[in-house]
C-alpha cells in the first residue's frame, strides 16, 4: 500500500513564528498564486545553496507558487573554471584567458538550450549559470542571487561578469556590505535554515547516540567540531592548529566533518591534505550525512566556523539553532549571525580561536547560556519563513512593472 507523504507546510511554522506571521505570509503569497518560478544553480547537494533550495522550493510550492529547481550540468574543466571564479570573487587571483571564457559560456549555452525557461520569475544562483540569461527572451523578471562574500572581488573578473549581471532585473546579495557599483537594483536578503529538515529537526538522544556510534565518534571527551565543505576559505588547517594549541590546556576531541560538492573540484585535494593530521583526538570525516551533522551540532561543546571568507555560513545558524555556541571567523556573513561575546565569539586569529575553545570547554555553564541566546537569535531572524517572506516581497514588487509595462529586453542579450 502507498504510504502517505507529507511535506512541511507554512502552518507548521506557527510554533516558532506565531499565527499572525503565518497569516501575513499567506496573504503575501495570495498575490502570486500559480506563478511559475524557476531556481537555477550548479549542484544538487553539498554547500549552502543546495541546502537552501531543497527546503525553499518546497515551501514556496506549499504556499501555492509553482516553483521548480534546475541544476546546470557541466564538464570537469567548466567546474574547474567556475571554482577559480568563485575563488577570485573571494579575492584570489585568476588568469582569465579567452579559452576559459569560451568554455564557461559554451557550457552555459548548452544548458540554455536544454532548459526551456519560460517562467514568470527566474532566479539564478551564483556565477556558474550567470550568463544563461543571454539566451532567452524575457517573459518576466530575472533575478541574480549571489551567495558569495563580495568584499574584494578580482577587478578583471568583475568587469567581465558585469554585463551579464546587468542583464538581470535585480541582484540579491546576502549583506548590505557586499553592495557593488551596478546599474541593476540590489536587494539584500540573508539566507535562513529549515527547522524541520533532517539536519535541523529535534533528534532524540538515542538517534544522536546512534549516529555518533555509527562513525565511531567517542563521547568520553568534550567535542569541538567544524562542519564545512573541504575548501581552503573555511580554513581547516587553521582549525586543526587552533585545536592543537587549545588541547595543551584542555581535554577535548576535534571532529572535522566535510563534504565535497559536485561543482567543487578542489574539495578532494583539500581533504587529502588534512589526513596526516588524524590522531586519537582529531577525527577527520568526509561524509554526506545530514543526521550526523545534526547530532554533532547538538552534542558539541563548541562548534567552529573559522572561515577566512564567508558569504553567509549556514553552518553557523545551524549550530546556534541547536543551542551550541559558535566560534566564527570575523568575516562576511558570520559577523551578522554572531554577536561577539553574547551569542558566540568572533575571532581574527588561530591564537584567539584557541583561547576561546579553552574558555568554552572550561566553562560549560557560560557556553550553555551563550548557546541559549544563540538559539533565540536564529528563531528571531534566521528561519526559512523570513527568507520566504523576503522573496514574496521581492516578487510582488516586480508584478506591477512587468504585467503592466511588459518585460524590458535583457541588455546583454545576443541576437
Ligand atoms: N554540510 C553538510 N555536510 C558536510 C559539510 C557541510 O551537510 O559535511 C552542509 C552544512 O550543514 C550547510 C551547508 O553544507 O548546510 C554549507 O553551507 P554554508 O553556507 O555554511 O557554506 P557553503 O558550503 O555554502 O560555502
Short mmCIF file of N, CA and C and ligand atoms in Angstrom, two decimals, residues 46-49 51 199 227-229 234 257-259 287-290 293 297 305 310 312-316 318, ligand 1:
data_model
loop_
_atom_site.label_atom_id
_atom_site.label_comp_id
_atom_site.label_asym_id
_atom_site.label_seq_id
_atom_site.Cartn_x
_atom_site.Cartn_y
_atom_site.Cartn_z
N UNK A 46 25.61 19.48 -1.25
CA UNK A 46 26.92 19.96 -0.83
C UNK A 46 26.92 21.48 -0.92
N UNK A 47 27.07 22.12 0.22
CA UNK A 47 27.10 23.59 0.19
C UNK A 47 25.75 24.19 0.50
N UNK A 48 25.81 25.46 0.86
CA UNK A 48 24.64 26.14 1.40
C UNK A 48 23.53 26.39 0.39
N UNK A 49 23.88 26.62 -0.89
CA UNK A 49 22.84 26.96 -1.86
C UNK A 49 21.90 25.77 -2.08
N UNK A 51 21.42 23.36 -0.02
CA UNK A 51 20.71 23.17 1.24
C UNK A 51 19.47 24.08 1.29
N UNK A 199 18.55 17.84 9.04
CA UNK A 199 19.72 18.50 9.64
C UNK A 199 19.39 19.32 10.86
N UNK A 227 32.12 21.81 10.70
CA UNK A 227 31.43 21.08 9.62
C UNK A 227 31.40 22.00 8.41
N UNK A 228 32.12 21.65 7.37
CA UNK A 228 32.21 22.52 6.18
C UNK A 228 32.62 21.74 4.97
N UNK A 229 32.24 22.23 3.79
CA UNK A 229 32.85 21.70 2.58
C UNK A 229 34.36 21.78 2.75
N UNK A 234 37.47 27.91 4.25
CA UNK A 234 36.92 27.51 5.56
C UNK A 234 38.05 27.29 6.56
N UNK A 257 34.23 17.51 10.07
CA UNK A 257 33.37 16.78 9.12
C UNK A 257 33.22 17.63 7.87
N UNK A 258 33.42 17.01 6.73
CA UNK A 258 33.29 17.78 5.49
C UNK A 258 32.69 16.97 4.38
N UNK A 259 32.34 17.68 3.31
CA UNK A 259 31.86 17.00 2.11
C UNK A 259 32.39 17.75 0.89
N UNK A 287 31.90 12.76 4.70
CA UNK A 287 30.62 12.03 4.64
C UNK A 287 29.51 12.99 4.27
N UNK A 288 28.49 12.47 3.61
CA UNK A 288 27.31 13.28 3.33
C UNK A 288 26.18 12.69 4.16
N UNK A 289 25.99 13.21 5.37
CA UNK A 289 25.00 12.62 6.27
C UNK A 289 24.40 13.73 7.14
N UNK A 290 23.19 14.15 6.77
CA UNK A 290 22.57 15.30 7.46
C UNK A 290 22.27 15.01 8.93
N UNK A 293 25.37 15.54 10.85
CA UNK A 293 25.61 16.97 11.04
C UNK A 293 24.78 17.45 12.24
N UNK A 297 26.25 18.83 15.77
CA UNK A 297 25.99 20.21 16.20
C UNK A 297 25.33 20.24 17.57
N UNK A 305 33.53 27.80 13.09
CA UNK A 305 33.41 28.06 11.65
C UNK A 305 34.45 29.13 11.36
N UNK A 310 33.38 34.31 3.95
CA UNK A 310 32.14 33.55 4.11
C UNK A 310 30.97 34.41 3.69
N UNK A 312 27.75 33.82 3.82
CA UNK A 312 26.84 33.83 4.97
C UNK A 312 27.30 32.80 6.01
N UNK A 313 27.30 31.52 5.63
CA UNK A 313 27.72 30.49 6.58
C UNK A 313 26.54 29.87 7.30
N UNK A 314 25.76 29.06 6.55
CA UNK A 314 24.59 28.41 7.15
C UNK A 314 24.97 27.55 8.35
N UNK A 315 26.17 26.98 8.32
CA UNK A 315 26.58 26.09 9.42
C UNK A 315 26.57 26.82 10.76
N UNK A 316 26.76 28.14 10.71
CA UNK A 316 26.74 28.92 11.96
C UNK A 316 25.33 28.92 12.55
N UNK A 318 22.94 26.91 11.85
CA UNK A 318 22.53 25.53 12.18
C UNK A 318 22.98 25.14 13.59
N1 LIG B 1 27.30 20.40 5.05
C1 LIG B 1 26.92 19.08 5.17
N2 LIG B 1 27.87 18.13 5.39
C2 LIG B 1 29.18 18.46 5.47
C3 LIG B 1 29.57 19.80 5.33
C4 LIG B 1 28.59 20.76 5.12
O1 LIG B 1 25.74 18.74 5.11
O2 LIG B 1 29.99 17.56 5.66
C5 LIG B 1 26.24 21.41 4.87
C6 LIG B 1 26.11 22.32 6.06
O3 LIG B 1 25.39 21.68 7.09
C7 LIG B 1 25.41 23.54 5.45
C8 LIG B 1 25.99 23.57 4.06
O4 LIG B 1 26.51 22.27 3.78
O5 LIG B 1 24.03 23.30 5.37
C9 LIG B 1 27.11 24.58 3.97
O6 LIG B 1 26.59 25.85 3.85
P1 LIG B 1 27.41 27.13 4.25
O7 LIG B 1 26.55 28.30 3.93
O8 LIG B 1 27.91 27.03 5.65
O9 LIG B 1 28.71 27.10 3.32
P2 LIG B 1 28.96 26.87 1.75
O10 LIG B 1 29.34 25.43 1.59
O11 LIG B 1 27.73 27.21 1.02
O12 LIG B 1 30.13 27.74 1.45
#
